[in-house]
Short mmCIF file of C-alpha atoms and ligand atoms in Angstrom, two decimals:
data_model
loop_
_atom_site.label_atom_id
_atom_site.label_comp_id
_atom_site.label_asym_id
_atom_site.label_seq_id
_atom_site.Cartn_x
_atom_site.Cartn_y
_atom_site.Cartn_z
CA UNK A 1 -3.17 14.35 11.05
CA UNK A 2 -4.56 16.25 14.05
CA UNK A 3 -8.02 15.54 14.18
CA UNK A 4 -9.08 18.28 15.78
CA UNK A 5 -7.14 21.19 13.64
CA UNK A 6 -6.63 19.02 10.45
CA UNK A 7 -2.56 19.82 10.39
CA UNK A 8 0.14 17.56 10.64
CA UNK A 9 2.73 19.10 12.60
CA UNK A 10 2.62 19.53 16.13
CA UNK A 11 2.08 23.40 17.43
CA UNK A 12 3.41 24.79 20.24
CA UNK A 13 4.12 27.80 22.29
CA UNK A 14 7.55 29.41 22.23
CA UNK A 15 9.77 29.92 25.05
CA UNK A 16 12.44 31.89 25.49
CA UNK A 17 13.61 29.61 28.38
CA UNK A 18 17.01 28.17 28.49
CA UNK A 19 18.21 24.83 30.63
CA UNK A 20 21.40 25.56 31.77
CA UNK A 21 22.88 22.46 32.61
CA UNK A 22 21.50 21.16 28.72
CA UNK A 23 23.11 23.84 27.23
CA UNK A 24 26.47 22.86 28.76
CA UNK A 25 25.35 19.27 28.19
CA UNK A 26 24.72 19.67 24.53
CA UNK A 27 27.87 21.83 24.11
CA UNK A 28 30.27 19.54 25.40
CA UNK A 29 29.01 16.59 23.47
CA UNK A 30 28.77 18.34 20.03
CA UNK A 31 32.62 19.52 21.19
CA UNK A 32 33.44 15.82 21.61
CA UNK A 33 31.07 14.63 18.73
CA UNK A 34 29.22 11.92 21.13
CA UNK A 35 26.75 10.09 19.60
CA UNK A 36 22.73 10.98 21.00
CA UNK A 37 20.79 8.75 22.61
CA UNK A 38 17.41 8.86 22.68
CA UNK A 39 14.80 7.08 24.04
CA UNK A 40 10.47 6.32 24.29
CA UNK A 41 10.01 7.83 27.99
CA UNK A 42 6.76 6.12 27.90
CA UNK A 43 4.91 5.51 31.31
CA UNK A 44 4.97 1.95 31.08
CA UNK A 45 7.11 -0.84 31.77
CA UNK A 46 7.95 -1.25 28.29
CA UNK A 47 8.69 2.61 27.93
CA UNK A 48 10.92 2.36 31.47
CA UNK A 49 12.85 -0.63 29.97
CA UNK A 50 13.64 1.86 26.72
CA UNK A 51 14.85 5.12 29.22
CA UNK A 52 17.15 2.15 31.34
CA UNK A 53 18.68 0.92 28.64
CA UNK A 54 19.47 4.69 26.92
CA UNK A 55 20.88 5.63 30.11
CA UNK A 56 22.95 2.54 30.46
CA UNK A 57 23.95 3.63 26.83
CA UNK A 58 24.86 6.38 27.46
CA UNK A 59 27.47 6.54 30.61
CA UNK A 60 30.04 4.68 27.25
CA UNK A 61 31.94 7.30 26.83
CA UNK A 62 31.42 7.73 22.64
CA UNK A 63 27.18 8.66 23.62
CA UNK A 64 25.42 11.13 25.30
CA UNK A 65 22.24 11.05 26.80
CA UNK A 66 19.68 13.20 24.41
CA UNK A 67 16.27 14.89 25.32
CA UNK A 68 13.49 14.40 22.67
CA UNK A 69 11.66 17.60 24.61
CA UNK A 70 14.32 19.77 23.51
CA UNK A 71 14.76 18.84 20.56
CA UNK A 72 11.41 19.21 19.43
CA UNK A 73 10.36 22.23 21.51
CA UNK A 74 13.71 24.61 22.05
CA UNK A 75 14.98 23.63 18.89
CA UNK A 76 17.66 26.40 18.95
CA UNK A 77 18.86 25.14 22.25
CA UNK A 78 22.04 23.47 22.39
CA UNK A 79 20.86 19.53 22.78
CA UNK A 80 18.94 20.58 19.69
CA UNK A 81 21.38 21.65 17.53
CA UNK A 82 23.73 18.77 18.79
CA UNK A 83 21.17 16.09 17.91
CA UNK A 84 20.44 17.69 14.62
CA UNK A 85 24.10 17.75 13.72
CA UNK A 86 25.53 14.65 14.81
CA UNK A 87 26.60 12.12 12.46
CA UNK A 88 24.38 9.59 13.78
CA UNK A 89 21.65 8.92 16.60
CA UNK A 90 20.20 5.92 18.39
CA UNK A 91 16.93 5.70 19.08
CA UNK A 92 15.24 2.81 21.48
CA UNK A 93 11.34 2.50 21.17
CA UNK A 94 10.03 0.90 23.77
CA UNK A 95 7.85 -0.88 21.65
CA UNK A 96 6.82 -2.24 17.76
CA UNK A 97 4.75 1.38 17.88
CA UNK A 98 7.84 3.54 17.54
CA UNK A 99 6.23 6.05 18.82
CA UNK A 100 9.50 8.40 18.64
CA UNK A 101 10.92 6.67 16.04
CA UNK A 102 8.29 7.96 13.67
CA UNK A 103 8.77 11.36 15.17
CA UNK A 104 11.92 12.07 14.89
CA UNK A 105 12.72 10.36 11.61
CA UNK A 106 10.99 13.37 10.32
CA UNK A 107 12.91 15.58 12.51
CA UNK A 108 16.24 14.72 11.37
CA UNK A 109 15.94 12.10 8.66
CA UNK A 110 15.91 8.35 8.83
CA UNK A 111 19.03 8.22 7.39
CA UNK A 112 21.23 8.83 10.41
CA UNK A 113 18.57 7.73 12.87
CA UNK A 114 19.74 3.58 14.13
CA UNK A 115 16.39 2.69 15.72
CA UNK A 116 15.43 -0.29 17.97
CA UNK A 117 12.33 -1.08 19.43
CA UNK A 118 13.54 -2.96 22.89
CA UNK A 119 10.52 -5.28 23.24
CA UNK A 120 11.32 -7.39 20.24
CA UNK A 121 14.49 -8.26 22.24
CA UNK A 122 13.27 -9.44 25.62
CA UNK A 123 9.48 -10.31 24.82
CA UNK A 124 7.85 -9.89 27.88
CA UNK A 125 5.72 -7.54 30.01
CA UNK A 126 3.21 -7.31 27.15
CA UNK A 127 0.09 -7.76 30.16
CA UNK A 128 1.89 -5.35 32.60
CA UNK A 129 1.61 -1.50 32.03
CA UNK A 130 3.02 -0.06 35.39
CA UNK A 131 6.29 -0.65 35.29
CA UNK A 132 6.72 -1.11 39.51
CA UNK A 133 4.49 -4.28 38.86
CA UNK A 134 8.42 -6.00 37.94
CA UNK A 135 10.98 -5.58 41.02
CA UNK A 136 13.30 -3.15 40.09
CA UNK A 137 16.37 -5.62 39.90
CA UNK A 138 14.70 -7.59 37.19
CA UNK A 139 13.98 -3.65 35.34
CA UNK A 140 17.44 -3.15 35.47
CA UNK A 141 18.89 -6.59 34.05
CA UNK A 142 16.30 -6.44 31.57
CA UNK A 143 17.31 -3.20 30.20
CA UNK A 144 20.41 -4.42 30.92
CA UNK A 145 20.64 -6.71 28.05
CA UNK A 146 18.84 -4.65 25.40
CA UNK A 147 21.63 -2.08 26.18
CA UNK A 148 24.02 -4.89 25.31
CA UNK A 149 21.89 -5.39 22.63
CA UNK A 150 21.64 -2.17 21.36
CA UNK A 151 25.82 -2.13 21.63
CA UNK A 152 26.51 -5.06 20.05
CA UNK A 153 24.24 -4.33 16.99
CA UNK A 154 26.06 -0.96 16.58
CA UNK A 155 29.12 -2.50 16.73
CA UNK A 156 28.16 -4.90 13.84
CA UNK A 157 26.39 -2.27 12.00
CA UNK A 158 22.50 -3.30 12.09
CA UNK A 159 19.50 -1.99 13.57
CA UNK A 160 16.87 -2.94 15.35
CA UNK A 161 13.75 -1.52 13.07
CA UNK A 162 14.27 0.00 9.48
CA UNK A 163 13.16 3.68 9.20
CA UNK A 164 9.91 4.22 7.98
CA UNK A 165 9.11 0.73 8.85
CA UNK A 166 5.41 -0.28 10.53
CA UNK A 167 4.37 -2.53 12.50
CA UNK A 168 2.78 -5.76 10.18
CA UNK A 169 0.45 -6.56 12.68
CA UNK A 170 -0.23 -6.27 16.56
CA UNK A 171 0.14 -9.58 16.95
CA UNK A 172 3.32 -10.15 15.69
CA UNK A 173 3.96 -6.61 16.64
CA UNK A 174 7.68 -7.03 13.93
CA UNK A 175 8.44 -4.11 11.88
CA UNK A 176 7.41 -4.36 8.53
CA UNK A 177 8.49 -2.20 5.72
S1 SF4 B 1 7.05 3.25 21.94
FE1 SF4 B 1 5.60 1.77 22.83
S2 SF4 B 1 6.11 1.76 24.99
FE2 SF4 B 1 6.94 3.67 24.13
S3 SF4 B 1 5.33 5.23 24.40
FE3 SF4 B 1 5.11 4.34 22.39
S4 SF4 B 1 3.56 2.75 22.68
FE4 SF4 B 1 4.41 3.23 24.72
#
């Protein structure tokens, strides 16, 4: 609920802008059927860990790198209409918030949305918010491994987080149901 106009969906202002390179992007993987991956961008270390580890995700050549700015805002663009098609989408929260999770499971439906919130995989950071307070190296095998992660759980089938799930507490900071 938006406390200030008392809706629940976001507003905002049209554009009739187009990103070329996205629309080739989003072409070419809905040609090829890749699998979107999408990612919290979040400003902190926890959020950087999340983008890595998406990227990482997706240079395997069955994903493709999705934008959640698109796909909210230029919804007839083509990395829209890719990410609202495909068959399935990843999605890596940086954290037991699921901040995007519980976006875009409204967006397109939990149903084909495999989420994972990356902190409940490498547990640390939790009293660091900039992420250039951890050398980059140690960024990069961190995200690293959730990437593995991630890879490994799709290959087996599971997620991370369950749709529609919550966080129990923030001191557990698991999803609950
Ligand atoms: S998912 Fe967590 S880390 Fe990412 S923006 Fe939300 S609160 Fe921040």
């Amino acid at each position: 609920m938006n406390p200030v106009s008392g809706k629940k969906t976001i507003e905002m202002n049209p554009t009739n802008g187009v990103c070329p390179i996205g629309e080739t992007t989003g072409q070419a993987n809905i040609n090829d059927a890749k699998i979107p991956v999408l990612s919290c961008e979040g400003a902190c270390i926890r959020g950087e860990i999340a983008r890595l580890a998406a990227n990482m995700i997706a240079r395997e050549r069955q994903f493709g790198r999705g934008c959640h700015g698109e796909l909210i805002t230029v919804p007839d663009s083509a990395i829209a209409r890719w990410i609202r098609s495909a068959e399935k989408v990843v999605l890596i929260d940086g954290c037991f918030l699921r901040c995007h999770g519980r976006i875009i499971e409204n967006i397109i439906g939990g149903e084909r949305l495999v989420q994972f919130d990356a902190l409940s995989h490498y547990n640390r950071y939790t009293d660091i918010f900039d992420y250039e307070d951890v050398p980059e190296a140690e960024r990069k095998e961190t995200a690293r491994s959730v990437a593995d992660w991630v890879l490994a759980s799709l290959k087996n089938g599971q997620q991370g987080v369950k749709a529609g799930g919550s966080p129990c507490s923030t001191c557990c900071g698991q999803a609950g149901g």
